[in-house]
Short mmCIF file of C-alpha atoms in Angstrom, two decimals:
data_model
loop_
_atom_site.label_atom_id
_atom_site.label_comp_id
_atom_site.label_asym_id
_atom_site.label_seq_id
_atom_site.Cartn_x
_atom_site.Cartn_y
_atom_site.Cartn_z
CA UNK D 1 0.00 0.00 0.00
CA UNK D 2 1.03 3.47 -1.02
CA UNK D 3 1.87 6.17 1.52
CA UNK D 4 -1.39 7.93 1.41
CA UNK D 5 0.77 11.43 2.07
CA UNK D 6 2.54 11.28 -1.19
CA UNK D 7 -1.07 10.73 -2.71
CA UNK D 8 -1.21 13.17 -5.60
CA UNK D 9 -4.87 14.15 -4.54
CA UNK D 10 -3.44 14.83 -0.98
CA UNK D 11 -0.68 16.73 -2.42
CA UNK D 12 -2.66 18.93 -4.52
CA UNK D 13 -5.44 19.92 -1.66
CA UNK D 14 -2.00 21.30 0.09
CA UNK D 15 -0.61 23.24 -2.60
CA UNK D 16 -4.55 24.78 -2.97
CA UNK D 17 -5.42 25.45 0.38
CA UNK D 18 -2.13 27.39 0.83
CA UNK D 19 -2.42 29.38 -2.12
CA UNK D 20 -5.84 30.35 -1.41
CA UNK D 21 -4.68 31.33 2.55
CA UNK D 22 -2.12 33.08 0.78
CA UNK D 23 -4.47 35.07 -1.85
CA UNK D 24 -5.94 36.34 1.27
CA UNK D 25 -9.27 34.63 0.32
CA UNK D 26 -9.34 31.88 3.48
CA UNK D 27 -9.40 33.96 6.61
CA UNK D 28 -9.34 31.49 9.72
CA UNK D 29 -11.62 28.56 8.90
CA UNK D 30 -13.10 30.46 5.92
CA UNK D 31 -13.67 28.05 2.92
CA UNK D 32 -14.17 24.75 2.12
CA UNK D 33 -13.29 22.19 -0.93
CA UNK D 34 -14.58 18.82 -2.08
CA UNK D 35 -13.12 16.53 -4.36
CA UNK D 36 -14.61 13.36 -6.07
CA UNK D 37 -11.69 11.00 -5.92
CA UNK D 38 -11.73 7.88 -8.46
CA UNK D 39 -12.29 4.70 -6.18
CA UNK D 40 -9.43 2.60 -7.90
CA UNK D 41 -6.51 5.70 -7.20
CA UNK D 42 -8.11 5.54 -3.60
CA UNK D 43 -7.34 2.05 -3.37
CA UNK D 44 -3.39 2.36 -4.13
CA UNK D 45 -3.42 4.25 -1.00
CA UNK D 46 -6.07 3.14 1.30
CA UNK D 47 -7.69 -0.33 2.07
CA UNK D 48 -11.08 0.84 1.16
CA UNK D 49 -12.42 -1.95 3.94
CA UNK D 50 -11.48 -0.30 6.61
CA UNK D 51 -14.02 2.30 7.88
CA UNK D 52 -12.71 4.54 10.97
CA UNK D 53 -16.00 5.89 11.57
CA UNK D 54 -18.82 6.73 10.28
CA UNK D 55 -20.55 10.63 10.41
CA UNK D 56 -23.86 11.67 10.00
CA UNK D 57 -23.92 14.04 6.89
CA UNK D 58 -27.56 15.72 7.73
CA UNK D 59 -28.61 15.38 4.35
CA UNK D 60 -29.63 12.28 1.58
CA UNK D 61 -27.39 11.96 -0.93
CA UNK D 62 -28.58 8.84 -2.13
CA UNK D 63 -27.61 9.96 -5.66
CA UNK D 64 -23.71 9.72 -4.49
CA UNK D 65 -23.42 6.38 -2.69
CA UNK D 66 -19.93 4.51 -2.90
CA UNK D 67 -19.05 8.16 -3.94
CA UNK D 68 -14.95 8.96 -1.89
CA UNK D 69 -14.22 12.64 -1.40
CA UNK D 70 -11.01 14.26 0.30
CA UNK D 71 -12.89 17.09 2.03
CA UNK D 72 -11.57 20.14 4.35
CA UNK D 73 -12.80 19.53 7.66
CA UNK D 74 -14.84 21.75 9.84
CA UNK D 75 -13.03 24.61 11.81
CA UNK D 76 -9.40 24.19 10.27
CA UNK D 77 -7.93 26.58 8.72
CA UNK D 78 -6.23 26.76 5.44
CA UNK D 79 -2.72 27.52 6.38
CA UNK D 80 -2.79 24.49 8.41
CA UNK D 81 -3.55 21.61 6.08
CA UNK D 82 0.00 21.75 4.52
CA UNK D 83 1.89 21.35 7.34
CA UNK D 84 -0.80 18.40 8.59
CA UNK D 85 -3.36 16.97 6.55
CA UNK D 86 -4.37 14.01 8.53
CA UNK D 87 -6.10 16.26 10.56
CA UNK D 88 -7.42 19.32 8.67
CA UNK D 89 -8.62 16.69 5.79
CA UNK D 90 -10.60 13.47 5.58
CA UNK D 91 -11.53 11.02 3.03
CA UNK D 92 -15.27 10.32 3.54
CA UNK D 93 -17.31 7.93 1.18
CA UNK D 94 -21.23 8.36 1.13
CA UNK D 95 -22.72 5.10 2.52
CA UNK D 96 -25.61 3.12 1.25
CA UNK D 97 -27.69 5.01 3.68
CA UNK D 98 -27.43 7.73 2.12
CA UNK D 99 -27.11 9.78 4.38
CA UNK D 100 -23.87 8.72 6.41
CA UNK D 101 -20.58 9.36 5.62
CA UNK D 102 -17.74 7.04 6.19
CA UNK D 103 -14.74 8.26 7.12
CA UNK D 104 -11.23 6.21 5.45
CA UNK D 105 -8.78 8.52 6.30
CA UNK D 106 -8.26 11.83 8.06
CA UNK D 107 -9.81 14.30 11.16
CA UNK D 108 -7.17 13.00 13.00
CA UNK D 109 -8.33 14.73 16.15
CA UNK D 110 -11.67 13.34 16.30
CA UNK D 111 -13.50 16.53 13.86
CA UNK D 112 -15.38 15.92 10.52
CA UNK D 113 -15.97 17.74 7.59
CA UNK D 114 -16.85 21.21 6.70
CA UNK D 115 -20.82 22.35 7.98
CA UNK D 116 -21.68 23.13 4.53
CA UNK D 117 -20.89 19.21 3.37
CA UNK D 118 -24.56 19.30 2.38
CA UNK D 119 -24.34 22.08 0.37
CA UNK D 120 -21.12 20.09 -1.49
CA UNK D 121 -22.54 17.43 -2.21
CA UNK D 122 -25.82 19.09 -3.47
CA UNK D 123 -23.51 20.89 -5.71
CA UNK D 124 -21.23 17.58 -7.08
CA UNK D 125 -25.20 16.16 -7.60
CA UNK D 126 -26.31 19.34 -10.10
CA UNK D 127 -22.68 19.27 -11.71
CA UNK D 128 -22.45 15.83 -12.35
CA UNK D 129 -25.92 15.95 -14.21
CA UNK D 130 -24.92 18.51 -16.29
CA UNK D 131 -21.11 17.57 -17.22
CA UNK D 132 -19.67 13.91 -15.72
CA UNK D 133 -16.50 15.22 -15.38
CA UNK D 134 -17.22 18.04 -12.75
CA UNK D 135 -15.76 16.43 -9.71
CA UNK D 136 -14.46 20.13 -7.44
CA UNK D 137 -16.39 22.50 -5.48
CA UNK D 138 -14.58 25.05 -3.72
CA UNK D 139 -16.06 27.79 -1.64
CA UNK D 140 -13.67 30.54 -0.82
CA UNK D 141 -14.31 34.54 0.40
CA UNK D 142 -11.67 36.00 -2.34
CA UNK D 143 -11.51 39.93 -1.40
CA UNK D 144 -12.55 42.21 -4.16
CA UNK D 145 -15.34 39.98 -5.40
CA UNK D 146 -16.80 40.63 -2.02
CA UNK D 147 -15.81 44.57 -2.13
CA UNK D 148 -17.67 44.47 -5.50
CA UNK D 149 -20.83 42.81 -3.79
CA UNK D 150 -21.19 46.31 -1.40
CA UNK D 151 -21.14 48.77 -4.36
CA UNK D 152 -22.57 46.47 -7.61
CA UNK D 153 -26.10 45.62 -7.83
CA UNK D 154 -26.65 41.71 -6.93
CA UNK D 155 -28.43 40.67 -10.28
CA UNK D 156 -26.43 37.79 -12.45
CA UNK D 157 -27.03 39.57 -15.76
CA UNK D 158 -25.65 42.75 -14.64
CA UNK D 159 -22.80 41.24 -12.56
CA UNK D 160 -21.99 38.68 -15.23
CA UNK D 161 -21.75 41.79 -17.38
CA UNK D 162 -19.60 43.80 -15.54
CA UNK D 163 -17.44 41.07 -15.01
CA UNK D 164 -16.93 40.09 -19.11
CA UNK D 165 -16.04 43.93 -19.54
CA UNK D 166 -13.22 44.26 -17.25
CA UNK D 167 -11.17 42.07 -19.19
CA UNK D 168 -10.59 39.92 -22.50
CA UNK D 169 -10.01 36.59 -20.67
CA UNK D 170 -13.61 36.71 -19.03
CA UNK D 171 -16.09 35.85 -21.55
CA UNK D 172 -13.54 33.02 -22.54
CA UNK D 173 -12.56 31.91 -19.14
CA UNK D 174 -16.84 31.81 -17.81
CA UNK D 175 -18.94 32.22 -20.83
CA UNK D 176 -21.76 30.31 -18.47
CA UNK D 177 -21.97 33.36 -16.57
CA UNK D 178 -22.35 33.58 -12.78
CA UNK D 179 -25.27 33.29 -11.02
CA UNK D 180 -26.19 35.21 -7.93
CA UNK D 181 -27.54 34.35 -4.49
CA UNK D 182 -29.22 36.79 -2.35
CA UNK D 183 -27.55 36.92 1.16
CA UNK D 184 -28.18 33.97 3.50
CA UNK D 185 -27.58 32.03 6.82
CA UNK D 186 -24.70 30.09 5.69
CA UNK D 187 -24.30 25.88 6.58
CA UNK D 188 -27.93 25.58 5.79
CA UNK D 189 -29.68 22.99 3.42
CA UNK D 190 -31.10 26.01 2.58
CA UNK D 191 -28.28 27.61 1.09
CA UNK D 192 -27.39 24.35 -0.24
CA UNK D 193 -30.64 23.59 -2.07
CA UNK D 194 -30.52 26.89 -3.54
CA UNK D 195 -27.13 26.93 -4.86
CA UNK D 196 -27.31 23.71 -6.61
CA UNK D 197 -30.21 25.16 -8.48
CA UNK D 198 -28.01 27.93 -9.59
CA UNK D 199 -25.39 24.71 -10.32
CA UNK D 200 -27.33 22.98 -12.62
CA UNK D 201 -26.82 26.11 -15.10
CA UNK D 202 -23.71 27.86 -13.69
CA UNK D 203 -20.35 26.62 -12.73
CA UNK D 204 -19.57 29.96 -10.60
CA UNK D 205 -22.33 30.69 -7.68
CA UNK D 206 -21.82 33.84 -5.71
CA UNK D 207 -23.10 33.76 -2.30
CA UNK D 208 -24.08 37.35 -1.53
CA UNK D 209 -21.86 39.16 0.81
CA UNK D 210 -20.29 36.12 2.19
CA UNK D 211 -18.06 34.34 -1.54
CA UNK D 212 -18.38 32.57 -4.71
CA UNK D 213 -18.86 28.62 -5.11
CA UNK D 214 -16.83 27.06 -8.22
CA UNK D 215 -16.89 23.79 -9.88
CA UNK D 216 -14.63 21.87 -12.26
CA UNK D 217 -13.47 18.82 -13.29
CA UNK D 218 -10.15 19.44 -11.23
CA UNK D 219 -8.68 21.48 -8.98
CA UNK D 220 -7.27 24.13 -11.55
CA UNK D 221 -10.44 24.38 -13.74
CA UNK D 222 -12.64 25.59 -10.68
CA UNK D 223 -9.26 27.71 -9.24
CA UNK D 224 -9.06 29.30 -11.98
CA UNK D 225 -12.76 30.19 -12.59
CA UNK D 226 -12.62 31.95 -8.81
CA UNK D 227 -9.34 33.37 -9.92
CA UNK D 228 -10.60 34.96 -12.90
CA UNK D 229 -13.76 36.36 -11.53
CA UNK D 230 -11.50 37.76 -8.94
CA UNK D 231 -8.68 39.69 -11.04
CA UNK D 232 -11.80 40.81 -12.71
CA UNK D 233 -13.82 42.23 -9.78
CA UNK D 234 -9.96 43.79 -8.50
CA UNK D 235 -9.62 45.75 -11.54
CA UNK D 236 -13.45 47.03 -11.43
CA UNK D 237 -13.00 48.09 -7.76
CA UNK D 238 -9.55 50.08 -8.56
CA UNK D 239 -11.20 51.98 -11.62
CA UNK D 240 -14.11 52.86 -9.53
CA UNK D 241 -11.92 54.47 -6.89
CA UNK D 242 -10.90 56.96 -9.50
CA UNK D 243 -12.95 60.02 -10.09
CA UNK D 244 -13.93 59.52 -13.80
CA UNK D 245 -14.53 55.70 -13.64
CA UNK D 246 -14.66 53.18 -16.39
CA UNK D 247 -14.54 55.81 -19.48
CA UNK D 248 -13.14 52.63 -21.00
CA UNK D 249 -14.92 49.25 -21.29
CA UNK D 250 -15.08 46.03 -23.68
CA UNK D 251 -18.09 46.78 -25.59
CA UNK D 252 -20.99 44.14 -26.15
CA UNK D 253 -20.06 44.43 -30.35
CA UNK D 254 -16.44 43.35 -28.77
CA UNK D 255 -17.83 40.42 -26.34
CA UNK D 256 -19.82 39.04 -29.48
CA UNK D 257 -16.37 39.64 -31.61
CA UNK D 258 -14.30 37.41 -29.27
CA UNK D 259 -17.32 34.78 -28.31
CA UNK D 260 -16.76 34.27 -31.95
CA UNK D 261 -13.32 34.14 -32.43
CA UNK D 262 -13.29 31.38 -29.71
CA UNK D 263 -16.19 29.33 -30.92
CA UNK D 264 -17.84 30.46 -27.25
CA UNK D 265 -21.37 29.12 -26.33
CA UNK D 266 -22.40 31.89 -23.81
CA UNK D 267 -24.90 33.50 -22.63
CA UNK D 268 -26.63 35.86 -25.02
CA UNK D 269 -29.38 37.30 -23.05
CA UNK D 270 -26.70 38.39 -20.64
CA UNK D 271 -25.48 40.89 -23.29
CA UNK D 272 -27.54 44.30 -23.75
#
């Protein structure tokens, strides 16, 4: 059996979470990632037999069962999981309850997973209906995307718009758009139900006031979505702090030029 420390999916959730502390995007226990693992990798490093525990999850995912996911666990922070990942991560796989989890490796010191697991897994459930190979979520507070949230209006159109303006890459990077979630009690089904509504027709979710949700079908892909959004939403809030703001803009005529250049299937009725 493989050391389950050298495990590349172990390996990557390190170099992540301490980028993202590092961004400035994961203060204390902020954020939260999942990560559909395929069962036969799993098995080079763990004897998939061999159930620690098992953890309510609050929620039917019936849909997932036999699913494995390395998941940050609830109250660690960020910076943390690099230097020791047996206990700021765990390995859960949904039982044939449903609603259980059971835990294979990890939360060392007796914790679980993150409080918005439901929410996760409600997300990996739209995704997976919509593309197969969708197998990240990541929830993370990055900084100007939240400044933008206090002085844009919270509409997906409009901030989906603003967004694709601020720079070539954007239409490119999420021509799906972003939807938009009005402020809410986070680590709620609630919160959960409604973002995976939003996830079953967008791949970036912004939680109002609080931070975005991505999805993709690794690590990178939904990084980079959040990072993109984020570069975007920087360089709207520094042209806003200037007195004549945004003279300058990529036009709609200059959206539909590039969608076409790049073959893009976007969204339109998101363009005036």
């Amino acid at each position: 059996m493989k050391n389950i420390l050298n495990a590349p999916f172990v390996e990557e959730m390190k170099r992540i979470t301490a980028n993202m502390y590092r961004q400035g995007w994961d203060e204390r226990n902020g954020g939260n990632i999942s990560y559909m693992l395929e069962e036969e990798i799993v098995a080079e490093y763990l004897d998939l037999n061999n159930v620690i525990r098992t953890i309510p999850t609050g929620f039917d995912a019936t849909k997932l069962i036999g699913k494995i996911f390395i998941v940050t666990g609830t109250g660690k922070y960020f910076k943390n999981v690099e230097h020791d990942p047996e206990t700021n991560l765990g390995i859960i796989r949904i039982a044939k309850d449903g609603t259980t989890a059971e835990l294979l490796w990890g939360y060392a010191d007796g914790g679980k997973f993150t409080s918005e697991l439901p929410a996760h897994l409600m997300s990996h459930m739209a995704r997976l209906e919509v593309n197969p190979n969708n197998r990240v979520i990541m929830h993370t507070h990055p900084t100007y995307t939240l400044a933008m949230n206090h002085v844009h209006e919270l509409d997906e159109k409009k901030l989906t718009h603003t967004l694709w303006e601020m720079c070539t890459e954007c239409i490119v990077v999420f021509p799906d758009g972003i939807g938009v979630l009005p402020w809410m009690v986070c680590g709620t089904n609630e919160i959960g139900i409604a973002t995976a509504e939003k996830m079953k027709e967008f791949r970036l979710v912004v939680w109002g006031l609080h931070g975005i949700y991505g999805a993709g079908k690794d690590i990178d892909e939904a990084f980079g979505l959040i990072e993109t959004v984020e570069k975007a939403a920087q360089l709207y809030m520094l042209a806003c702090s200037v007195q004549n703001p945004r003279m300058n803009t990529i036009t709609d005529d200059n959206l539909r030029d590039l969608a076409k250049a790049f073959g893009l299937t976007y969204r339109t009725d998101f363009l005036d």
